[in-house]
mmCIF file of N, CA and C in Angstrom:
data_model
loop_
_atom_site.group_PDB
_atom_site.id
_atom_site.type_symbol
_atom_site.label_atom_id
_atom_site.label_comp_id
_atom_site.label_asym_id
_atom_site.label_seq_id
_atom_site.Cartn_x
_atom_site.Cartn_y
_atom_site.Cartn_z
ATOM 1 N N UNK A 1 0.743 -1.217 -0.157
ATOM 2 C CA UNK A 1 -0.050 0.107 -0.065
ATOM 3 C C UNK A 1 0.930 1.259 -0.229
ATOM 4 N N UNK A 2 1.943 1.231 -0.475
ATOM 5 C CA UNK A 2 2.879 2.504 -0.756
ATOM 6 C C UNK A 2 2.819 3.121 -1.790
ATOM 7 N N UNK A 3 3.837 3.791 -2.538
ATOM 8 C CA UNK A 3 3.959 4.691 -3.343
ATOM 9 C C UNK A 3 3.656 4.095 -4.779
ATOM 10 N N UNK A 4 3.831 2.638 -5.156
ATOM 11 C CA UNK A 4 3.302 2.249 -6.276
ATOM 12 C C UNK A 4 1.854 1.796 -6.308
ATOM 13 N N UNK A 5 1.166 1.488 -5.058
ATOM 14 C CA UNK A 5 -0.354 1.136 -4.971
ATOM 15 C C UNK A 5 -0.982 2.508 -5.151
ATOM 16 N N UNK A 6 -0.386 3.552 -4.668
ATOM 17 C CA UNK A 6 -1.074 4.818 -4.660
ATOM 18 C C UNK A 6 -1.185 5.243 -6.185
ATOM 19 N N UNK A 7 -0.043 4.872 -6.743
ATOM 20 C CA UNK A 7 0.039 5.597 -8.186
ATOM 21 C C UNK A 7 -0.956 4.817 -9.022
ATOM 22 N N UNK A 8 -1.085 3.398 -8.831
ATOM 23 C CA UNK A 8 -2.085 2.763 -9.410
ATOM 24 C C UNK A 8 -3.585 3.461 -9.197
ATOM 25 N N UNK A 9 -3.705 3.726 -8.050
ATOM 26 C CA UNK A 9 -5.031 4.189 -7.855
ATOM 27 C C UNK A 9 -5.170 5.530 -8.499
ATOM 28 N N UNK A 10 -4.105 6.238 -8.521
ATOM 29 C CA UNK A 10 -4.337 7.749 -9.198
ATOM 30 C C UNK A 10 -4.814 7.664 -10.672
ATOM 31 N N UNK A 11 -4.064 6.589 -11.077
ATOM 32 C CA UNK A 11 -4.361 6.200 -12.438
ATOM 33 C C UNK A 11 -5.291 5.798 -13.181
ATOM 34 N N UNK A 12 -6.062 4.823 -12.268
ATOM 35 C CA UNK A 12 -7.263 4.360 -12.460
ATOM 36 C C UNK A 12 -8.340 5.184 -12.148
ATOM 37 N N UNK A 13 -9.542 5.030 -13.295
ATOM 38 C CA UNK A 13 -10.684 5.792 -12.623
ATOM 39 C C UNK A 13 -11.622 5.022 -11.878
ATOM 40 N N UNK A 14 -11.417 5.244 -10.617
ATOM 41 C CA UNK A 14 -11.961 4.759 -9.423
ATOM 42 C C UNK A 14 -13.606 4.769 -9.460
ATOM 43 N N UNK A 15 -14.084 5.844 -10.298
ATOM 44 C CA UNK A 15 -15.366 6.182 -10.194
ATOM 45 C C UNK A 15 -15.994 5.243 -11.243
ATOM 46 N N UNK A 16 -15.408 4.620 -12.290
ATOM 47 C CA UNK A 16 -15.973 3.787 -13.463
ATOM 48 C C UNK A 16 -15.818 2.305 -13.324
ATOM 49 N N UNK A 17 -15.057 1.893 -12.257
ATOM 50 C CA UNK A 17 -14.681 0.553 -12.162
ATOM 51 C C UNK A 17 -14.859 0.266 -10.679
ATOM 52 N N UNK A 18 -15.072 -1.015 -10.143
ATOM 53 C CA UNK A 18 -15.139 -1.547 -8.941
ATOM 54 C C UNK A 18 -13.817 -1.763 -8.368
ATOM 55 N N UNK A 19 -13.116 -1.123 -7.442
ATOM 56 C CA UNK A 19 -11.730 -1.444 -7.241
ATOM 57 C C UNK A 19 -11.762 -1.936 -5.919
ATOM 58 N N UNK A 20 -11.129 -2.555 -5.522
ATOM 59 C CA UNK A 20 -10.960 -3.416 -3.967
ATOM 60 C C UNK A 20 -9.801 -3.530 -3.595
ATOM 61 N N UNK A 21 -9.186 -2.719 -2.620
ATOM 62 C CA UNK A 21 -7.761 -2.819 -2.198
ATOM 63 C C UNK A 21 -7.691 -3.692 -0.841
ATOM 64 N N UNK A 22 -6.596 -4.444 -0.692
ATOM 65 C CA UNK A 22 -6.045 -5.096 0.134
ATOM 66 C C UNK A 22 -4.837 -4.790 0.633
ATOM 67 N N UNK A 23 -4.865 -4.709 1.893
ATOM 68 C CA UNK A 23 -3.318 -3.969 2.789
ATOM 69 C C UNK A 23 -3.135 -4.959 3.663
ATOM 70 N N UNK A 24 -1.895 -4.996 4.090
ATOM 71 C CA UNK A 24 -1.440 -5.511 5.437
ATOM 72 C C UNK A 24 -1.541 -4.832 6.499
ATOM 73 N N UNK A 25 -1.721 -3.450 6.403
ATOM 74 C CA UNK A 25 -1.685 -2.531 7.556
ATOM 75 C C UNK A 25 -3.191 -2.075 7.329
ATOM 76 N N UNK A 26 -4.162 -2.231 8.295
ATOM 77 C CA UNK A 26 -5.360 -1.750 8.269
ATOM 78 C C UNK A 26 -5.651 -0.186 8.322
ATOM 79 N N UNK A 27 -4.554 0.468 9.155
ATOM 80 C CA UNK A 27 -4.477 1.875 8.898
ATOM 81 C C UNK A 27 -4.364 2.551 7.446
ATOM 82 N N UNK A 28 -3.346 1.875 7.043
ATOM 83 C CA UNK A 28 -2.974 2.179 5.541
ATOM 84 C C UNK A 28 -4.178 2.123 4.726
ATOM 85 N N UNK A 29 -4.686 0.962 4.864
ATOM 86 C CA UNK A 29 -6.358 0.580 3.964
ATOM 87 C C UNK A 29 -7.097 1.402 4.010
ATOM 88 N N UNK A 30 -7.380 1.826 5.278
ATOM 89 C CA UNK A 30 -8.511 2.903 5.548
ATOM 90 C C UNK A 30 -8.119 4.349 5.055
ATOM 91 N N UNK A 31 -6.779 4.561 5.127
ATOM 92 C CA UNK A 31 -6.563 5.745 4.317
ATOM 93 C C UNK A 31 -6.882 5.931 2.771
ATOM 94 N N UNK A 32 -6.424 4.654 2.359
ATOM 95 C CA UNK A 32 -6.569 4.550 1.072
ATOM 96 C C UNK A 32 -7.984 4.515 0.389
ATOM 97 N N UNK A 33 -8.992 3.845 1.343
ATOM 98 C CA UNK A 33 -10.466 3.751 1.172
ATOM 99 C C UNK A 33 -10.985 5.173 1.073
ATOM 100 N N UNK A 34 -10.511 6.144 2.260
ATOM 101 C CA UNK A 34 -11.078 7.389 2.239
ATOM 102 C C UNK A 34 -10.849 8.418 1.166
ATOM 103 N N UNK A 35 -9.214 8.027 0.722
ATOM 104 C CA UNK A 35 -8.654 9.185 -0.055
ATOM 105 C C UNK A 35 -9.288 8.776 -1.742
ATOM 106 N N UNK A 36 -9.600 7.701 -2.057
ATOM 107 C CA UNK A 36 -9.694 7.066 -3.355
ATOM 108 C C UNK A 36 -11.033 6.644 -3.436
ATOM 109 N N UNK A 37 -11.786 6.495 -2.519
ATOM 110 C CA UNK A 37 -13.230 6.298 -2.490
ATOM 111 C C UNK A 37 -13.474 4.589 -3.196
ATOM 112 N N UNK A 38 -12.436 3.800 -2.813
ATOM 113 C CA UNK A 38 -12.565 2.485 -3.084
ATOM 114 C C UNK A 38 -13.068 1.473 -1.947
ATOM 115 N N UNK A 39 -13.029 0.261 -2.430
ATOM 116 C CA UNK A 39 -13.523 -0.786 -1.290
ATOM 117 C C UNK A 39 -12.219 -1.276 -0.830
ATOM 118 N N UNK A 40 -12.193 -1.590 0.487
ATOM 119 C CA UNK A 40 -11.259 -2.465 1.058
ATOM 120 C C UNK A 40 -11.481 -3.583 1.915
ATOM 121 N N UNK A 41 -10.586 -4.373 1.848
ATOM 122 C CA UNK A 41 -10.938 -5.649 2.805
ATOM 123 C C UNK A 41 -9.540 -6.165 3.365
ATOM 124 N N UNK A 42 -9.721 -7.346 3.781
ATOM 125 C CA UNK A 42 -8.605 -8.195 4.543
ATOM 126 C C UNK A 42 -8.034 -9.231 3.628
ATOM 127 N N UNK A 43 -6.799 -9.764 3.799
ATOM 128 C CA UNK A 43 -6.310 -10.468 3.265
ATOM 129 C C UNK A 43 -7.090 -12.095 2.998
ATOM 130 N N UNK A 44 -7.786 -12.349 4.144
ATOM 131 C CA UNK A 44 -8.361 -13.606 3.752
ATOM 132 C C UNK A 44 -9.613 -13.572 3.095
ATOM 133 N N UNK A 45 -9.982 -12.222 2.591
ATOM 134 C CA UNK A 45 -10.913 -12.415 1.326
ATOM 135 C C UNK A 45 -10.371 -12.438 -0.070
ATOM 136 N N UNK A 46 -9.292 -12.703 -0.160
ATOM 137 C CA UNK A 46 -8.463 -12.561 -1.690
ATOM 138 C C UNK A 46 -9.326 -13.795 -2.390
ATOM 139 N N UNK A 47 -9.263 -14.885 -2.028
ATOM 140 C CA UNK A 47 -9.782 -16.128 -2.756
ATOM 141 C C UNK A 47 -10.945 -15.880 -3.332
ATOM 142 N N UNK A 48 -11.842 -15.135 -2.506
ATOM 143 C CA UNK A 48 -13.322 -14.761 -2.906
ATOM 144 C C UNK A 48 -13.476 -13.701 -4.001
ATOM 145 N N UNK A 49 -12.514 -12.628 -3.825
ATOM 146 C CA UNK A 49 -12.368 -11.697 -4.656
ATOM 147 C C UNK A 49 -11.699 -12.112 -5.862
ATOM 148 N N UNK A 50 -10.912 -12.967 -5.776
ATOM 149 C CA UNK A 50 -10.407 -13.690 -7.305
ATOM 150 C C UNK A 50 -11.455 -14.305 -8.157
ATOM 151 N N UNK A 51 -12.428 -14.742 -7.373
ATOM 152 C CA UNK A 51 -13.459 -15.526 -8.279
ATOM 153 C C UNK A 51 -14.215 -14.358 -9.141
ATOM 154 N N UNK A 52 -14.243 -13.301 -9.015
ATOM 155 C CA UNK A 52 -14.895 -12.118 -10.008
ATOM 156 C C UNK A 52 -14.021 -11.149 -10.496
ATOM 157 N N UNK A 53 -12.875 -11.338 -10.068
ATOM 158 C CA UNK A 53 -11.856 -10.421 -10.614
ATOM 159 C C UNK A 53 -11.473 -10.563 -11.959
ATOM 160 N N UNK A 54 -11.231 -9.257 -12.895
ATOM 161 C CA UNK A 54 -10.777 -9.348 -13.904
ATOM 162 C C UNK A 54 -9.263 -9.064 -14.167
ATOM 163 N N UNK A 55 -8.926 -8.137 -13.250
ATOM 164 C CA UNK A 55 -7.461 -7.595 -13.237
ATOM 165 C C UNK A 55 -7.041 -7.473 -11.994
ATOM 166 N N UNK A 56 -5.978 -7.899 -11.572
ATOM 167 C CA UNK A 56 -5.148 -7.846 -10.336
ATOM 168 C C UNK A 56 -3.750 -7.050 -10.573
ATOM 169 N N UNK A 57 -3.735 -6.104 -9.599
ATOM 170 C CA UNK A 57 -2.407 -5.480 -9.360
ATOM 171 C C UNK A 57 -1.750 -5.875 -8.322
ATOM 172 N N UNK A 58 -0.527 -6.319 -8.009
ATOM 173 C CA UNK A 58 0.111 -6.633 -6.851
ATOM 174 C C UNK A 58 1.156 -5.471 -6.736
ATOM 175 N N UNK A 59 1.243 -4.939 -5.640
ATOM 176 C CA UNK A 59 2.294 -3.851 -5.616
ATOM 177 C C UNK A 59 2.610 -3.819 -3.874
ATOM 178 N N UNK A 60 3.718 -4.715 -3.701
ATOM 179 C CA UNK A 60 4.018 -4.806 -2.176
ATOM 180 C C UNK A 60 5.327 -4.500 -2.125
ATOM 181 N N UNK A 61 5.756 -4.265 -1.017
ATOM 182 C CA UNK A 61 7.305 -4.144 -0.659
ATOM 183 C C UNK A 61 7.852 -5.187 -0.123
ATOM 184 N N UNK A 62 7.068 -6.145 0.326
ATOM 185 C CA UNK A 62 7.551 -7.371 1.033
ATOM 186 C C UNK A 62 9.093 -7.845 0.707
ATOM 187 N N UNK A 63 9.557 -8.415 1.356
ATOM 188 C CA UNK A 63 10.857 -9.106 0.845
ATOM 189 C C UNK A 63 10.765 -10.323 0.127
ATOM 190 N N UNK A 64 9.539 -10.947 0.478
ATOM 191 C CA UNK A 64 9.260 -12.355 -0.066
ATOM 192 C C UNK A 64 7.900 -12.359 -0.986
ATOM 193 N N UNK A 65 7.912 -13.390 -1.470
ATOM 194 C CA UNK A 65 6.581 -13.678 -2.300
ATOM 195 C C UNK A 65 5.139 -13.470 -1.668
ATOM 196 N N UNK A 66 4.417 -12.729 -1.991
ATOM 197 C CA UNK A 66 3.136 -12.627 -1.307
ATOM 198 C C UNK A 66 1.934 -13.352 -1.951
ATOM 199 N N UNK A 67 1.963 -13.152 -3.229
ATOM 200 C CA UNK A 67 0.965 -14.130 -4.058
ATOM 201 C C UNK A 67 1.892 -14.680 -5.073
ATOM 202 N N UNK A 68 1.240 -16.049 -5.354
ATOM 203 C CA UNK A 68 2.265 -16.755 -6.356
ATOM 204 C C UNK A 68 1.181 -17.726 -7.002
ATOM 205 N N UNK A 69 1.583 -18.600 -7.870
ATOM 206 C CA UNK A 69 0.894 -19.119 -8.733
ATOM 207 C C UNK A 69 -0.066 -20.069 -8.051
ATOM 208 N N UNK A 70 0.186 -20.705 -6.789
ATOM 209 C CA UNK A 70 -0.999 -21.204 -6.187
ATOM 210 C C UNK A 70 -1.941 -20.645 -5.563
ATOM 211 N N UNK A 71 -1.786 -19.086 -5.564
ATOM 212 C CA UNK A 71 -2.710 -18.076 -5.234
ATOM 213 C C UNK A 71 -3.900 -18.138 -6.220
ATOM 214 N N UNK A 72 -3.620 -18.165 -7.583
ATOM 215 C CA UNK A 72 -4.457 -18.133 -8.584
ATOM 216 C C UNK A 72 -4.640 -19.359 -9.387
ATOM 217 N N UNK A 73 -4.383 -20.787 -8.637
ATOM 218 C CA UNK A 73 -4.647 -21.753 -9.088
ATOM 219 C C UNK A 73 -6.182 -22.067 -9.418
ATOM 220 N N UNK A 74 -6.988 -21.933 -8.065
ATOM 221 C CA UNK A 74 -8.341 -21.849 -8.216
ATOM 222 C C UNK A 74 -9.195 -21.004 -9.130
ATOM 223 N N UNK A 75 -8.599 -19.775 -9.611
ATOM 224 C CA UNK A 75 -9.211 -19.138 -10.751
ATOM 225 C C UNK A 75 -9.668 -20.009 -11.915
ATOM 226 N N UNK A 76 -10.719 -20.105 -12.182
ATOM 227 C CA UNK A 76 -11.360 -20.761 -13.458
ATOM 228 C C UNK A 76 -11.488 -19.947 -14.551
ATOM 229 N N UNK A 77 -11.303 -18.461 -14.420
ATOM 230 C CA UNK A 77 -11.604 -17.534 -15.692
ATOM 231 C C UNK A 77 -10.322 -16.941 -16.174
ATOM 232 N N UNK A 78 -10.195 -16.347 -17.130
ATOM 233 C CA UNK A 78 -8.980 -15.525 -17.622
ATOM 234 C C UNK A 78 -8.764 -14.355 -16.645
ATOM 235 N N UNK A 79 -7.624 -13.924 -16.082
ATOM 236 C CA UNK A 79 -7.412 -13.111 -15.343
ATOM 237 C C UNK A 79 -6.139 -12.273 -15.597
ATOM 238 N N UNK A 80 -5.982 -11.272 -15.748
ATOM 239 C CA UNK A 80 -4.842 -10.228 -16.040
ATOM 240 C C UNK A 80 -4.308 -9.873 -14.610
ATOM 241 N N UNK A 81 -2.948 -10.242 -14.540
ATOM 242 C CA UNK A 81 -2.201 -10.120 -13.419
ATOM 243 C C UNK A 81 -1.028 -9.107 -13.664
ATOM 244 N N UNK A 82 -0.740 -7.875 -12.888
ATOM 245 C CA UNK A 82 0.143 -6.945 -12.922
ATOM 246 C C UNK A 82 0.924 -7.205 -11.716
ATOM 247 N N UNK A 83 2.190 -7.413 -11.771
ATOM 248 C CA UNK A 83 3.053 -7.591 -10.489
ATOM 249 C C UNK A 83 4.102 -6.543 -10.462
ATOM 250 N N UNK A 84 3.537 -5.420 -9.591
ATOM 251 C CA UNK A 84 4.508 -4.150 -9.745
ATOM 252 C C UNK A 84 5.427 -4.014 -8.522
ATOM 253 N N UNK A 85 5.460 -5.136 -7.890
ATOM 254 C CA UNK A 85 6.145 -5.130 -6.475
ATOM 255 C C UNK A 85 7.555 -4.780 -6.675
ATOM 256 N N UNK A 86 8.063 -4.067 -5.657
ATOM 257 C CA UNK A 86 9.516 -3.636 -5.390
ATOM 258 C C UNK A 86 9.990 -4.403 -4.201
ATOM 259 N N UNK A 87 10.247 -5.310 -3.945
ATOM 260 C CA UNK A 87 10.858 -5.936 -2.622
ATOM 261 C C UNK A 87 11.998 -4.961 -2.175
ATOM 262 N N UNK A 88 11.536 -4.815 -0.874
ATOM 263 C CA UNK A 88 12.819 -4.112 -0.068
ATOM 264 C C UNK A 88 14.053 -4.711 0.179
#
């Protein structure tokens, strides 16, 4: 939920598309929800969100893999995934 994630939200038309943000930090998630008028949820909701998602942006600074092939394995439809992560 850092600079890359915020830049993604700036460049997407958040009023035209349903955008849901997931963040490890509840405080940062709340900031993004208020600032960009998007939906927000917790990591445990990711599998359910992937069932209906068309596009996923991954933007984490975590030093380890956060989402991987196994994360997307249950998805039965075409899904465009952009991994813009910059590990610390």
